[in-house]
Amino acid sequence: LKYEEIKGELDKLLIYCFEKKTVEKEDIKRVISKSLEYDIFSLTNNLFSKNYKKLEIILNSLKLSGEEPIFLITLIANQLRIYINVKILLKNNYNQKEIASILKIHPYRVKLAVEYVYNRDLFDLMDLIIICKEYDKRLKTSYVDKYLTFQFLVYKLCERL
């Protein structure tokens, strides 16, 4: 978060708790907004870790904040591309540090990807990208509600993970 965003959130909290002597954890949960970056990271993280209850909450939050499903599909597909690249590089005996350098991503993302792809088949990961492509096309060519279409994609991916 940027300084201005943090200051704005603290100002909201101060106004909300003006007559109180202490700020409680519940006050913070009620007043402070979650960042979009957090929701998007949580979306992919909970999808691929099969945490369906949290995933449903995140999907609703992203819908309420007006995030475009086409953008969200792109994020999921990009995460899958990272998984595919990590899987290929691991098969070629690269270590996590080398993979992070080659892919130009944070080592923690590589660590999470390695954990995810360790027992996964490369072709199964590629199939997931194809599913994302199909739903991306549906979003762009169909008159069906875009959030409903995106939700169907998430359910389809959940079946295959």
PDB file of C-alpha atoms in Angstrom:
ATOM      1  CA  LEU A   1       0.000   0.000   0.000  1.00  0.00           C
ATOM      2  CA  LYS A   2       1.066   3.527  -0.653  1.00  0.00           C
ATOM      3  CA  TYR A   3       1.470   6.087   2.111  1.00  0.00           C
ATOM      4  CA  GLU A   4      -1.653   8.019   1.040  1.00  0.00           C
ATOM      5  CA  GLU A   5      -3.772   4.841   1.111  1.00  0.00           C
ATOM      6  CA  ILE A   6      -2.517   3.890   4.578  1.00  0.00           C
ATOM      7  CA  LYS A   7      -3.118   7.415   5.865  1.00  0.00           C
ATOM      8  CA  GLY A   8      -6.648   7.369   4.437  1.00  0.00           C
ATOM      9  CA  GLU A   9      -7.405   4.044   6.126  1.00  0.00           C
ATOM     10  CA  LEU A  10      -6.054   5.322   9.463  1.00  0.00           C
ATOM     11  CA  ASP A  11      -8.166   8.483   9.145  1.00  0.00           C
ATOM     12  CA  LYS A  12     -11.282   6.352   8.613  1.00  0.00           C
ATOM     13  CA  LEU A  13     -10.384   4.279  11.659  1.00  0.00           C
ATOM     14  CA  LEU A  14      -9.836   7.380  13.814  1.00  0.00           C
ATOM     15  CA  ILE A  15     -13.208   8.806  12.813  1.00  0.00           C
ATOM     16  CA  TYR A  16     -14.951   5.486  13.440  1.00  0.00           C
ATOM     17  CA  CYS A  17     -13.365   5.045  16.889  1.00  0.00           C
ATOM     18  CA  PHE A  18     -13.429   8.744  17.860  1.00  0.00           C
ATOM     19  CA  GLU A  19     -15.218   8.290  21.201  1.00  0.00           C
ATOM     20  CA  LYS A  20     -13.471   5.042  22.163  1.00  0.00           C
ATOM     21  CA  LYS A  21     -10.309   4.724  24.231  1.00  0.00           C
ATOM     22  CA  THR A  22      -9.029   1.664  22.391  1.00  0.00           C
ATOM     23  CA  VAL A  23      -9.283   0.295  18.881  1.00  0.00           C
ATOM     24  CA  GLU A  24     -10.450  -3.311  18.765  1.00  0.00           C
ATOM     25  CA  LYS A  25      -9.630  -5.895  16.117  1.00  0.00           C
ATOM     26  CA  GLU A  26     -13.302  -5.935  15.070  1.00  0.00           C
ATOM     27  CA  ASP A  27     -13.195  -2.164  14.493  1.00  0.00           C
ATOM     28  CA  ILE A  28     -10.304  -2.629  12.098  1.00  0.00           C
ATOM     29  CA  LYS A  29     -12.107  -5.430  10.240  1.00  0.00           C
ATOM     30  CA  ARG A  30     -15.228  -3.252   9.850  1.00  0.00           C
ATOM     31  CA  VAL A  31     -13.475  -0.109   8.672  1.00  0.00           C
ATOM     32  CA  ILE A  32     -10.250  -0.962   6.856  1.00  0.00           C
ATOM     33  CA  SER A  33     -10.601  -1.939   3.199  1.00  0.00           C
ATOM     34  CA  LYS A  34      -8.744  -4.912   1.870  1.00  0.00           C
ATOM     35  CA  SER A  35      -6.511  -4.002  -1.004  1.00  0.00           C
ATOM     36  CA  LEU A  36      -7.283  -5.233  -4.485  1.00  0.00           C
ATOM     37  CA  GLU A  37      -3.811  -6.787  -4.674  1.00  0.00           C
ATOM     38  CA  TYR A  38      -4.610  -8.854  -1.579  1.00  0.00           C
ATOM     39  CA  ASP A  39      -7.894 -10.104  -3.067  1.00  0.00           C
ATOM     40  CA  ILE A  40      -6.262 -11.028  -6.358  1.00  0.00           C
ATOM     41  CA  PHE A  41      -3.384 -12.863  -4.662  1.00  0.00           C
ATOM     42  CA  SER A  42      -5.930 -14.598  -2.437  1.00  0.00           C
ATOM     43  CA  LEU A  43      -8.009 -15.580  -5.464  1.00  0.00           C
ATOM     44  CA  THR A  44      -5.216 -17.505  -7.156  1.00  0.00           C
ATOM     45  CA  ASN A  45      -3.743 -18.795  -3.899  1.00  0.00           C
ATOM     46  CA  ASN A  46      -7.056 -20.166  -2.602  1.00  0.00           C
ATOM     47  CA  LEU A  47      -8.060 -21.532  -6.003  1.00  0.00           C
ATOM     48  CA  PHE A  48      -4.896 -23.560  -6.408  1.00  0.00           C
ATOM     49  CA  SER A  49      -4.828 -24.634  -2.759  1.00  0.00           C
ATOM     50  CA  LYS A  50      -8.493 -25.733  -3.045  1.00  0.00           C
ATOM     51  CA  ASN A  51      -9.747 -23.550  -0.202  1.00  0.00           C
ATOM     52  CA  TYR A  52     -13.252 -23.277  -1.618  1.00  0.00           C
ATOM     53  CA  LYS A  53     -14.927 -21.476   1.304  1.00  0.00           C
ATOM     54  CA  LYS A  54     -12.443 -18.601   1.218  1.00  0.00           C
ATOM     55  CA  LEU A  55     -12.528 -18.639  -2.568  1.00  0.00           C
ATOM     56  CA  GLU A  56     -16.284 -17.988  -2.578  1.00  0.00           C
ATOM     57  CA  ILE A  57     -15.835 -15.000  -0.244  1.00  0.00           C
ATOM     58  CA  ILE A  58     -13.055 -13.589  -2.427  1.00  0.00           C
ATOM     59  CA  LEU A  59     -15.119 -14.037  -5.594  1.00  0.00           C
ATOM     60  CA  ASN A  60     -17.975 -12.085  -4.039  1.00  0.00           C
ATOM     61  CA  SER A  61     -15.597  -9.363  -2.859  1.00  0.00           C
ATOM     62  CA  LEU A  62     -14.056  -9.011  -6.329  1.00  0.00           C
ATOM     63  CA  LYS A  63     -17.510  -8.874  -7.912  1.00  0.00           C
ATOM     64  CA  LEU A  64     -18.646  -6.178  -5.467  1.00  0.00           C
ATOM     65  CA  SER A  65     -15.512  -4.148  -6.154  1.00  0.00           C
ATOM     66  CA  GLY A  66     -16.280  -4.333  -9.886  1.00  0.00           C
ATOM     67  CA  GLU A  67     -13.255  -6.301 -11.007  1.00  0.00           C
ATOM     68  CA  GLU A  68     -13.597  -7.418 -14.611  1.00  0.00           C
ATOM     69  CA  PRO A  69     -13.738 -11.210 -15.066  1.00  0.00           C
ATOM     70  CA  ILE A  70     -11.561 -10.974 -18.197  1.00  0.00           C
ATOM     71  CA  PHE A  71      -8.839  -9.407 -16.039  1.00  0.00           C
ATOM     72  CA  LEU A  72      -9.255 -12.148 -13.417  1.00  0.00           C
ATOM     73  CA  ILE A  73      -9.023 -14.911 -16.031  1.00  0.00           C
ATOM     74  CA  THR A  74      -5.811 -13.316 -17.272  1.00  0.00           C
ATOM     75  CA  LEU A  75      -4.391 -13.401 -13.732  1.00  0.00           C
ATOM     76  CA  ILE A  76      -5.300 -17.072 -13.316  1.00  0.00           C
ATOM     77  CA  ALA A  77      -3.814 -17.928 -16.726  1.00  0.00           C
ATOM     78  CA  ASN A  78      -0.630 -16.016 -15.849  1.00  0.00           C
ATOM     79  CA  GLN A  79      -0.319 -18.004 -12.625  1.00  0.00           C
ATOM     80  CA  LEU A  80      -0.756 -21.212 -14.613  1.00  0.00           C
ATOM     81  CA  ARG A  81       1.981 -20.086 -17.015  1.00  0.00           C
ATOM     82  CA  ILE A  82       4.287 -19.588 -14.047  1.00  0.00           C
ATOM     83  CA  TYR A  83       3.435 -23.096 -12.841  1.00  0.00           C
ATOM     84  CA  ILE A  84       4.142 -24.557 -16.282  1.00  0.00           C
ATOM     85  CA  ASN A  85       7.459 -22.724 -16.585  1.00  0.00           C
ATOM     86  CA  VAL A  86       8.487 -23.745 -13.069  1.00  0.00           C
ATOM     87  CA  LYS A  87       7.598 -27.379 -13.807  1.00  0.00           C
ATOM     88  CA  ILE A  88       9.671 -27.344 -17.012  1.00  0.00           C
ATOM     89  CA  LEU A  89      12.641 -25.677 -15.324  1.00  0.00           C
ATOM     90  CA  LEU A  90      12.500 -28.115 -12.390  1.00  0.00           C
ATOM     91  CA  LYS A  91      12.572 -31.022 -14.843  1.00  0.00           C
ATOM     92  CA  ASN A  92      15.712 -29.445 -16.299  1.00  0.00           C
ATOM     93  CA  ASN A  93      17.334 -29.419 -12.841  1.00  0.00           C
ATOM     94  CA  TYR A  94      17.193 -25.710 -12.116  1.00  0.00           C
ATOM     95  CA  ASN A  95      16.972 -24.714  -8.450  1.00  0.00           C
ATOM     96  CA  GLN A  96      14.466 -22.240  -7.015  1.00  0.00           C
ATOM     97  CA  LYS A  97      16.896 -19.330  -6.997  1.00  0.00           C
ATOM     98  CA  GLU A  98      17.778 -19.884 -10.661  1.00  0.00           C
ATOM     99  CA  ILE A  99      14.098 -20.217 -11.576  1.00  0.00           C
ATOM    100  CA  ALA A 100      13.275 -16.918  -9.842  1.00  0.00           C
ATOM    101  CA  SER A 101      16.063 -15.221 -11.776  1.00  0.00           C
ATOM    102  CA  ILE A 102      15.072 -16.733 -15.137  1.00  0.00           C
ATOM    103  CA  LEU A 103      11.360 -15.957 -14.728  1.00  0.00           C
ATOM    104  CA  LYS A 104      12.058 -12.583 -13.053  1.00  0.00           C
ATOM    105  CA  ILE A 105       9.629 -13.253 -10.213  1.00  0.00           C
ATOM    106  CA  HIS A 106       9.956 -13.108  -6.443  1.00  0.00           C
ATOM    107  CA  PRO A 107      11.557 -16.222  -4.889  1.00  0.00           C
ATOM    108  CA  TYR A 108       8.512 -16.674  -2.626  1.00  0.00           C
ATOM    109  CA  ARG A 109       6.264 -17.031  -5.678  1.00  0.00           C
ATOM    110  CA  VAL A 110       8.671 -19.644  -7.008  1.00  0.00           C
ATOM    111  CA  LYS A 111       8.589 -21.481  -3.683  1.00  0.00           C
ATOM    112  CA  LEU A 112       4.777 -21.586  -3.762  1.00  0.00           C
ATOM    113  CA  ALA A 113       4.810 -22.693  -7.396  1.00  0.00           C
ATOM    114  CA  VAL A 114       7.308 -25.484  -6.680  1.00  0.00           C
ATOM    115  CA  GLU A 115       5.094 -26.755  -3.869  1.00  0.00           C
ATOM    116  CA  TYR A 116       2.079 -26.711  -6.161  1.00  0.00           C
ATOM    117  CA  VAL A 117       3.638 -28.339  -9.242  1.00  0.00           C
ATOM    118  CA  TYR A 118       5.695 -30.948  -7.426  1.00  0.00           C
ATOM    119  CA  ASN A 119       3.170 -33.779  -7.898  1.00  0.00           C
ATOM    120  CA  ARG A 120       1.375 -32.307 -10.920  1.00  0.00           C
ATOM    121  CA  ASP A 121       1.533 -33.447 -14.500  1.00  0.00           C
ATOM    122  CA  LEU A 122       2.717 -30.842 -17.004  1.00  0.00           C
ATOM    123  CA  PHE A 123      -0.047 -31.722 -19.465  1.00  0.00           C
ATOM    124  CA  ASP A 124      -2.713 -31.314 -16.786  1.00  0.00           C
ATOM    125  CA  LEU A 125      -1.428 -27.794 -16.161  1.00  0.00           C
ATOM    126  CA  MET A 126      -1.568 -27.082 -19.883  1.00  0.00           C
ATOM    127  CA  ASP A 127      -5.165 -28.337 -19.994  1.00  0.00           C
ATOM    128  CA  LEU A 128      -6.054 -25.760 -17.331  1.00  0.00           C
ATOM    129  CA  ILE A 129      -4.668 -22.984 -19.552  1.00  0.00           C
ATOM    130  CA  ILE A 130      -6.832 -24.254 -22.414  1.00  0.00           C
ATOM    131  CA  ILE A 131      -9.895 -24.140 -20.157  1.00  0.00           C
ATOM    132  CA  CYS A 132      -9.066 -20.517 -19.259  1.00  0.00           C
ATOM    133  CA  LYS A 133      -8.771 -19.691 -22.955  1.00  0.00           C
ATOM    134  CA  GLU A 134     -12.181 -21.246 -23.678  1.00  0.00           C
ATOM    135  CA  TYR A 135     -13.852 -19.256 -20.912  1.00  0.00           C
ATOM    136  CA  ASP A 136     -12.069 -16.085 -21.959  1.00  0.00           C
ATOM    137  CA  LYS A 137     -13.599 -16.541 -25.419  1.00  0.00           C
ATOM    138  CA  ARG A 138     -17.035 -17.175 -23.881  1.00  0.00           C
ATOM    139  CA  LEU A 139     -16.766 -13.961 -21.887  1.00  0.00           C
ATOM    140  CA  LYS A 140     -15.972 -11.992 -25.011  1.00  0.00           C
ATOM    141  CA  THR A 141     -18.586 -13.575 -27.303  1.00  0.00           C
ATOM    142  CA  SER A 142     -21.500 -14.556 -25.087  1.00  0.00           C
ATOM    143  CA  TYR A 143     -24.428 -12.603 -23.686  1.00  0.00           C
ATOM    144  CA  VAL A 144     -24.385 -14.638 -20.472  1.00  0.00           C
ATOM    145  CA  ASP A 145     -23.597 -12.636 -17.322  1.00  0.00           C
ATOM    146  CA  LYS A 146     -19.821 -12.209 -17.191  1.00  0.00           C
ATOM    147  CA  TYR A 147     -19.566 -12.893 -13.444  1.00  0.00           C
ATOM    148  CA  LEU A 148     -21.619 -16.062 -13.811  1.00  0.00           C
ATOM    149  CA  THR A 149     -19.362 -17.193 -16.653  1.00  0.00           C
ATOM    150  CA  PHE A 150     -16.300 -16.474 -14.530  1.00  0.00           C
ATOM    151  CA  GLN A 151     -17.798 -18.415 -11.639  1.00  0.00           C
ATOM    152  CA  PHE A 152     -18.367 -21.377 -13.981  1.00  0.00           C
ATOM    153  CA  LEU A 153     -14.693 -21.176 -14.945  1.00  0.00           C
ATOM    154  CA  VAL A 154     -13.668 -21.263 -11.299  1.00  0.00           C
ATOM    155  CA  TYR A 155     -15.895 -24.305 -10.684  1.00  0.00           C
ATOM    156  CA  LYS A 156     -14.490 -26.026 -13.784  1.00  0.00           C
ATOM    157  CA  LEU A 157     -10.931 -25.374 -12.605  1.00  0.00           C
ATOM    158  CA  CYS A 158     -11.814 -26.635  -9.128  1.00  0.00           C
ATOM    159  CA  GLU A 159     -13.024 -29.907 -10.662  1.00  0.00           C
ATOM    160  CA  ARG A 160      -9.705 -30.352 -12.461  1.00  0.00           C
ATOM    161  CA  LEU A 161      -7.282 -29.305  -9.738  1.00  0.00           C
TER     162      LEU A 161
END
